[in-house]
Amino acid sequence: MDKTMEKKKGHLNYIIFLLGLVCVTFFVLLKDQNLETLYNIIKNLRPTMLVLGLLSAFAFICCEALVLQTLLAILGDKLSFFQTLKYSIVGFYFSSITPSASGGQPMQVYYMKKDNINISHSSLAILVTVIIYEIMMVSYALLSLLFNFTFIKDKMYPIHLLLIFGFALNIILICIMFIAIFSDKLIFKIADFFIKILNKLKIVKDVEKMKEHIIKEVKEYKNGAGLIRQNFKAISKVFLITFIQLTATYSITFFVYKAFGLNEISFWRIIALQSILNISVSFIPLPGAVGASEGAFMLVFKNLFPIKLLTSAMLVTRGISFYTLLFISSIFIIGIHIFGENGMETF
């Protein structure tokens, strides 16, 4: 089987696995529900609030595009917003269909390489994007917990072990990524480790040539890291954009809450709950955290939404924040494969 066929098969397997998860999840959640009642509840939602929720979902994608545009500009790659929007959509799509969102960043690098962006630049920009996103996500959740502890503690108890696990893994990941930027020795050790494995697997035949290539890439990578560290103003801008990005995605739940005509809980309290829920499911090794996100939503928000509205609220919230974006991004990916001059030739 050639590489093209292997890629197609791997992509198809991910999609089938995701669709299987979705089917199982919705079967479990809906098997005891009256579908006609759910439909009647959803069709009477306030459309203005749903539109605001959709705009918040799209803002999530747009903010990542702005972050990539800002970081790549520091490294000398002047790109338009619409160019980096492509990479943002690619990242969302492949993160959504692969376990633990493992496919998003590699595919962004691949697309950037197709557009003649140096791998050391693209990988560094993406690494810094992920670091800042992780820092902001953890900080957001910690501050939410600190300022809303009494309100949150009982609601989060059903998933408190997931929450502890999520916090721990995110903090460990941040530390590892910082080391990757600041430690030359560690980068070379990691590179050497993977080269040896690839050599044993007969994927890399000329070890010395590969090491020379890695040394060259790491030098460029380190030069780029130095440029980013020197641009405090641009990095501050990225932190601000990431804060807006997280607020936008967390606010979807609030707009759904308002769409049901509910008014008892404030914007920032719902944001606080959603930020902590996001940390809790962030490392579950399922595509798009499908199943886990839906189940955790039902547990965390069961006291905010009336019980008869809870399933509908979950369906609408996840429909806006994940499934709608997944559908649109999949159409986009197909479109650039068919029509895009710089798109990949094949899945």
CSV table of C-alpha atoms in Angstrom, one decimal, residues 24-343:
chain,number,residue,atom,x,y,z
A,24,VAL,CA,-23.0,5.9,20.8
A,25,THR,CA,-23.0,9.2,22.8
A,26,PHE,CA,-26.3,10.3,21.4
A,27,PHE,CA,-27.9,6.9,21.7
A,28,VAL,CA,-27.0,6.8,25.4
A,29,LEU,CA,-28.2,10.4,26.0
A,30,LEU,CA,-31.3,10.3,23.9
A,31,LYS,CA,-32.6,6.7,24.5
A,32,ASP,CA,-34.9,7.7,27.3
A,33,GLN,CA,-35.9,11.1,25.8
A,34,ASN,CA,-39.0,12.1,23.9
A,35,LEU,CA,-37.6,13.3,20.6
A,36,GLU,CA,-40.7,15.3,19.8
A,37,THR,CA,-40.6,17.1,23.1
A,38,LEU,CA,-36.9,17.9,22.5
A,39,TYR,CA,-37.6,19.2,19.0
A,40,ASN,CA,-40.5,21.5,20.4
A,41,ILE,CA,-38.2,22.9,23.1
A,42,ILE,CA,-35.3,23.6,20.7
A,43,LYS,CA,-37.5,25.2,17.9
A,44,ASN,CA,-38.8,27.8,20.4
A,45,LEU,CA,-35.4,29.0,21.5
A,46,ARG,CA,-34.6,32.7,21.1
A,47,PRO,CA,-32.8,33.0,17.7
A,48,THR,CA,-30.9,36.2,18.6
A,49,MET,CA,-29.1,34.3,21.4
A,50,LEU,CA,-28.3,31.4,19.1
A,51,VAL,CA,-26.8,33.7,16.6
A,52,LEU,CA,-24.6,35.2,19.3
A,53,GLY,CA,-23.6,31.7,20.3
A,54,LEU,CA,-22.6,30.9,16.7
A,55,LEU,CA,-20.7,34.2,16.4
A,56,SER,CA,-18.8,33.2,19.6
A,57,ALA,CA,-17.9,29.9,18.1
A,58,PHE,CA,-16.5,31.5,14.9
A,59,ALA,CA,-14.7,34.0,17.0
A,60,PHE,CA,-12.7,31.1,18.5
A,61,ILE,CA,-11.4,30.1,15.1
A,62,CYS,CA,-10.7,33.8,14.1
A,63,CYS,CA,-8.8,34.5,17.2
A,64,GLU,CA,-6.4,31.6,16.6
A,65,ALA,CA,-5.9,32.9,13.1
A,66,LEU,CA,-5.0,36.3,14.5
A,67,VAL,CA,-2.5,34.7,16.9
A,68,LEU,CA,-0.8,32.8,14.2
A,69,GLN,CA,-0.7,35.9,12.0
A,70,THR,CA,1.0,37.9,14.8
A,71,LEU,CA,3.6,35.2,15.7
A,72,LEU,CA,4.5,34.4,12.1
A,73,ALA,CA,4.9,38.2,11.4
A,74,ILE,CA,7.5,38.3,14.2
A,75,LEU,CA,9.4,35.5,12.4
A,76,GLY,CA,9.3,37.4,9.1
A,77,ASP,CA,6.4,35.6,7.4
A,78,LYS,CA,3.9,38.4,6.5
A,79,LEU,CA,0.6,36.6,5.9
A,80,SER,CA,-3.0,37.9,5.5
A,81,PHE,CA,-5.7,37.1,8.0
A,82,PHE,CA,-7.4,34.8,5.5
A,83,GLN,CA,-4.2,32.8,5.0
A,84,THR,CA,-3.9,32.1,8.7
A,85,LEU,CA,-7.6,31.5,9.0
A,86,LYS,CA,-7.0,28.5,6.7
A,87,TYR,CA,-4.5,27.1,9.2
A,88,SER,CA,-6.8,27.8,12.1
A,89,ILE,CA,-9.6,25.8,10.4
A,90,VAL,CA,-7.2,23.0,9.5
A,91,GLY,CA,-6.1,22.8,13.1
A,92,PHE,CA,-9.7,22.7,14.4
A,93,TYR,CA,-10.7,20.0,11.9
A,94,PHE,CA,-7.8,17.6,12.4
A,95,SER,CA,-7.8,18.2,16.2
A,96,SER,CA,-11.5,17.3,16.3
A,97,ILE,CA,-11.2,14.0,14.5
A,98,THR,CA,-8.0,12.7,16.1
A,99,PRO,CA,-7.6,11.3,19.7
A,100,SER,CA,-6.4,13.9,22.2
A,101,ALA,CA,-6.4,16.5,19.4
A,102,SER,CA,-3.1,15.0,18.3
A,103,GLY,CA,-3.5,15.7,14.6
A,104,GLY,CA,-4.2,19.4,14.6
A,105,GLN,CA,-0.8,20.9,14.9
A,106,PRO,CA,1.1,18.5,12.6
A,107,MET,CA,-1.4,19.2,9.9
A,108,GLN,CA,-1.1,22.9,10.4
A,109,VAL,CA,2.7,22.6,9.9
A,110,TYR,CA,2.1,20.5,6.8
A,111,TYR,CA,-0.2,23.1,5.2
A,112,MET,CA,2.2,25.9,6.0
A,113,LYS,CA,5.0,23.9,4.4
A,114,LYS,CA,2.8,23.6,1.3
A,115,ASP,CA,2.6,27.4,1.4
A,116,ASN,CA,6.4,27.6,1.6
A,117,ILE,CA,6.6,28.6,5.2
A,118,ASN,CA,9.8,27.4,6.9
A,119,ILE,CA,9.0,24.4,9.2
A,120,SER,CA,11.1,25.9,12.0
A,121,HIS,CA,8.9,29.0,11.8
A,122,SER,CA,5.6,27.2,11.6
A,123,SER,CA,6.4,24.8,14.4
A,124,LEU,CA,7.6,27.6,16.7
A,125,ALA,CA,4.6,29.8,16.0
A,126,ILE,CA,2.3,26.8,16.8
A,127,LEU,CA,4.2,25.8,19.9
A,128,VAL,CA,4.0,29.4,21.3
A,129,THR,CA,0.3,29.5,20.4
A,130,VAL,CA,-0.3,26.2,22.3
A,131,ILE,CA,1.8,27.4,25.3
A,132,ILE,CA,-0.1,30.7,25.6
A,133,TYR,CA,-3.4,28.9,25.1
A,134,GLU,CA,-2.5,26.4,27.9
A,135,ILE,CA,-1.4,29.1,30.3
A,136,MET,CA,-4.5,31.2,29.7
A,137,MET,CA,-6.8,28.1,30.0
A,138,VAL,CA,-5.3,27.1,33.3
A,139,SER,CA,-5.2,30.7,34.6
A,140,TYR,CA,-8.8,31.2,33.5
A,141,ALA,CA,-9.9,28.1,35.4
A,142,LEU,CA,-7.9,28.8,38.5
A,143,LEU,CA,-9.2,32.4,38.7
A,144,SER,CA,-12.8,31.1,38.1
A,145,LEU,CA,-12.3,28.6,40.9
A,146,LEU,CA,-10.8,31.2,43.2
A,147,PHE,CA,-13.5,33.9,42.8
A,148,ASN,CA,-16.5,31.5,42.6
A,149,PHE,CA,-15.4,28.7,44.9
A,150,THR,CA,-18.6,28.5,46.9
A,151,PHE,CA,-20.8,28.6,43.8
A,152,ILE,CA,-18.6,26.0,41.9
A,153,LYS,CA,-17.6,23.4,44.5
A,154,ASP,CA,-20.8,21.4,44.7
A,155,LYS,CA,-21.5,21.6,40.9
A,156,MET,CA,-18.0,20.3,40.0
A,157,TYR,CA,-17.9,17.5,42.6
A,158,PRO,CA,-19.2,14.8,40.2
A,159,ILE,CA,-16.2,15.4,38.0
A,160,HIS,CA,-13.6,16.6,40.6
A,161,LEU,CA,-11.2,13.8,39.8
A,162,LEU,CA,-11.2,14.7,36.1
A,163,LEU,CA,-10.7,18.3,37.2
A,164,ILE,CA,-7.6,17.5,39.3
A,165,PHE,CA,-6.2,15.3,36.5
A,166,GLY,CA,-6.9,18.0,33.9
A,167,PHE,CA,-5.1,20.7,35.9
A,168,ALA,CA,-2.1,18.4,36.6
A,169,LEU,CA,-1.6,17.3,33.0
A,170,ASN,CA,-2.0,20.9,31.6
A,171,ILE,CA,0.6,22.2,34.0
A,172,ILE,CA,3.0,19.4,33.2
A,173,LEU,CA,2.5,20.1,29.4
A,174,ILE,CA,3.2,23.8,29.9
A,175,CYS,CA,6.5,23.0,31.7
A,176,ILE,CA,7.6,20.6,29.0
A,177,MET,CA,6.9,23.1,26.2
A,178,PHE,CA,8.8,25.9,28.1
A,179,ILE,CA,11.8,23.5,28.3
A,180,ALA,CA,11.5,22.8,24.6
A,181,ILE,CA,11.9,26.5,23.9
A,182,PHE,CA,14.6,27.3,26.3
A,183,SER,CA,16.7,24.1,26.5
A,184,ASP,CA,19.0,23.3,23.5
A,185,LYS,CA,20.3,20.2,25.1
A,186,LEU,CA,16.8,18.8,25.7
A,187,ILE,CA,15.7,19.5,22.1
A,188,PHE,CA,18.7,17.6,20.7
A,189,LYS,CA,18.2,14.7,23.1
A,190,ILE,CA,14.6,14.4,22.1
A,191,ALA,CA,15.5,14.6,18.4
A,192,ASP,CA,18.3,12.0,18.8
A,193,PHE,CA,15.9,9.7,20.6
A,194,PHE,CA,13.3,9.8,17.8
A,195,ILE,CA,16.0,9.5,15.1
A,196,LYS,CA,17.2,6.3,16.7
A,197,ILE,CA,13.7,4.9,16.8
A,198,LEU,CA,13.0,5.9,13.2
A,199,ASN,CA,16.3,4.3,12.2
A,200,LYS,CA,15.4,1.0,13.9
A,201,LEU,CA,12.0,1.1,12.1
A,202,LYS,CA,13.9,1.6,8.8
A,203,ILE,CA,12.2,5.0,8.2
A,204,VAL,CA,15.4,7.0,8.5
A,205,LYS,CA,18.4,5.3,6.8
A,206,ASP,CA,21.1,8.0,6.9
A,207,VAL,CA,21.2,9.0,10.7
A,208,GLU,CA,24.1,11.5,10.3
A,209,LYS,CA,22.4,13.3,7.5
A,210,MET,CA,19.2,13.5,9.5
A,211,LYS,CA,21.1,14.8,12.5
A,212,GLU,CA,22.7,17.5,10.4
A,213,HIS,CA,19.2,18.5,9.2
A,214,ILE,CA,17.9,18.6,12.7
A,215,ILE,CA,20.8,20.8,13.9
A,216,LYS,CA,20.1,23.2,11.1
A,217,GLU,CA,16.3,23.3,12.0
A,218,VAL,CA,16.9,23.7,15.7
A,219,LYS,CA,19.3,26.6,15.2
A,220,GLU,CA,16.6,28.4,13.1
A,221,TYR,CA,14.1,27.4,15.7
A,222,LYS,CA,16.2,28.9,18.5
A,223,ASN,CA,16.8,32.1,16.6
A,224,GLY,CA,13.0,32.4,16.1
A,225,ALA,CA,12.4,31.7,19.8
A,226,GLY,CA,14.8,34.6,20.6
A,227,LEU,CA,12.9,36.9,18.3
A,228,ILE,CA,9.6,36.0,20.0
A,229,ARG,CA,11.1,36.6,23.5
A,230,GLN,CA,12.2,40.0,22.4
A,231,ASN,CA,8.8,41.1,21.2
A,232,PHE,CA,7.0,41.7,24.5
A,233,LYS,CA,4.3,43.9,22.9
A,234,ALA,CA,3.4,41.3,20.3
A,235,ILE,CA,3.3,38.5,22.9
A,236,SER,CA,1.1,40.7,25.2
A,237,LYS,CA,-1.2,41.1,22.2
A,238,VAL,CA,-1.3,37.3,21.8
A,239,PHE,CA,-2.3,36.8,25.4
A,240,LEU,CA,-5.1,39.3,25.0
A,241,ILE,CA,-6.4,37.7,21.9
A,242,THR,CA,-6.3,34.3,23.6
A,243,PHE,CA,-8.2,35.6,26.6
A,244,ILE,CA,-10.9,36.9,24.1
A,245,GLN,CA,-10.8,33.5,22.3
A,246,LEU,CA,-11.4,31.6,25.6
A,247,THR,CA,-14.1,34.0,26.7
A,248,ALA,CA,-15.9,33.6,23.4
A,249,THR,CA,-15.9,29.8,23.4
A,250,TYR,CA,-17.0,29.7,27.1
A,251,SER,CA,-19.8,32.3,26.5
A,252,ILE,CA,-21.6,29.9,24.1
A,253,THR,CA,-23.1,28.1,27.1
A,254,PHE,CA,-24.3,31.5,28.5
A,255,PHE,CA,-26.0,32.4,25.2
A,256,VAL,CA,-27.7,29.0,25.1
A,257,TYR,CA,-28.8,29.6,28.7
A,258,LYS,CA,-30.3,32.9,27.6
A,259,ALA,CA,-31.9,31.3,24.5
A,260,PHE,CA,-34.0,29.2,26.8
A,261,GLY,CA,-35.3,32.4,28.5
A,262,LEU,CA,-33.3,31.7,31.7
A,263,ASN,CA,-31.9,34.7,33.7
A,264,GLU,CA,-31.0,33.6,37.2
A,265,ILE,CA,-27.2,32.9,36.7
A,266,SER,CA,-24.8,35.7,35.7
A,267,PHE,CA,-22.6,35.7,32.6
A,268,TRP,CA,-19.3,35.3,34.6
A,269,ARG,CA,-20.6,32.4,36.7
A,270,ILE,CA,-21.5,30.4,33.7
A,271,ILE,CA,-18.2,31.3,32.1
A,272,ALA,CA,-16.5,30.1,35.3
A,273,LEU,CA,-18.2,26.7,35.2
A,274,GLN,CA,-17.5,26.2,31.5
A,275,SER,CA,-13.8,27.1,31.9
A,276,ILE,CA,-13.4,24.5,34.6
A,277,LEU,CA,-15.4,21.9,32.6
A,278,ASN,CA,-13.1,22.6,29.7
A,279,ILE,CA,-10.0,21.9,31.8
A,280,SER,CA,-11.6,18.7,33.1
A,281,VAL,CA,-12.1,17.1,29.7
A,282,SER,CA,-9.2,18.6,27.8
A,283,PHE,CA,-6.9,15.5,28.1
A,284,ILE,CA,-9.5,12.8,27.6
A,285,PRO,CA,-8.1,10.8,24.6
A,286,LEU,CA,-11.1,10.9,22.4
A,287,PRO,CA,-11.7,12.9,19.2
A,288,GLY,CA,-13.2,16.2,20.2
A,289,ALA,CA,-13.7,14.7,23.7
A,290,VAL,CA,-16.9,13.3,22.3
A,291,GLY,CA,-19.0,11.6,24.9
A,292,ALA,CA,-16.9,13.0,27.8
A,293,SER,CA,-17.9,16.6,27.0
A,294,GLU,CA,-21.6,15.8,26.7
A,295,GLY,CA,-21.7,13.7,29.8
A,296,ALA,CA,-19.7,16.2,31.9
A,297,PHE,CA,-22.0,19.0,30.7
A,298,MET,CA,-25.0,17.0,32.0
A,299,LEU,CA,-23.4,16.6,35.4
A,300,VAL,CA,-22.1,20.1,35.8
A,301,PHE,CA,-25.0,22.1,34.6
A,302,LYS,CA,-27.8,19.9,35.9
A,303,ASN,CA,-28.6,22.5,38.6
A,304,LEU,CA,-28.5,25.5,36.3
A,305,PHE,CA,-30.9,24.3,33.6
A,306,PRO,CA,-34.3,22.8,34.6
A,307,ILE,CA,-34.1,19.1,34.3
A,308,LYS,CA,-36.6,19.0,31.4
A,309,LEU,CA,-34.3,21.4,29.5
A,310,LEU,CA,-31.0,19.9,30.3
A,311,THR,CA,-30.6,17.5,27.4
A,312,SER,CA,-31.8,20.1,25.0
A,313,ALA,CA,-29.3,22.6,26.4
A,314,MET,CA,-26.4,20.1,26.0
A,315,LEU,CA,-27.4,19.4,22.4
A,316,VAL,CA,-27.6,23.0,21.4
A,317,THR,CA,-24.4,24.0,23.3
A,318,ARG,CA,-22.3,21.2,21.8
A,319,GLY,CA,-24.0,21.6,18.5
A,320,ILE,CA,-22.8,25.2,18.3
A,321,SER,CA,-19.4,24.8,19.9
A,322,PHE,CA,-18.3,21.6,18.2
A,323,TYR,CA,-20.5,19.9,15.7
A,324,THR,CA,-21.4,23.0,13.6
A,325,LEU,CA,-17.7,24.0,13.4
A,326,LEU,CA,-16.7,20.5,12.6
A,327,PHE,CA,-19.2,20.3,9.7
A,328,ILE,CA,-18.1,23.7,8.4
A,329,SER,CA,-14.4,23.0,8.7
A,330,SER,CA,-14.9,19.6,6.9
A,331,ILE,CA,-16.6,21.4,4.0
A,332,PHE,CA,-13.7,23.9,4.0
A,333,ILE,CA,-11.1,21.1,3.9
A,334,ILE,CA,-12.8,19.4,1.0
A,335,GLY,CA,-13.1,22.7,-0.8
A,336,ILE,CA,-9.4,23.6,-0.6
A,337,HIS,CA,-8.5,20.1,-1.7
A,338,ILE,CA,-10.7,20.4,-4.8
A,339,PHE,CA,-10.2,24.1,-5.6
A,340,GLY,CA,-7.2,25.4,-3.6
A,341,GLU,CA,-4.0,25.8,-5.5
A,342,ASN,CA,-1.9,25.5,-2.3
A,343,GLY,CA,-4.0,22.8,-0.6
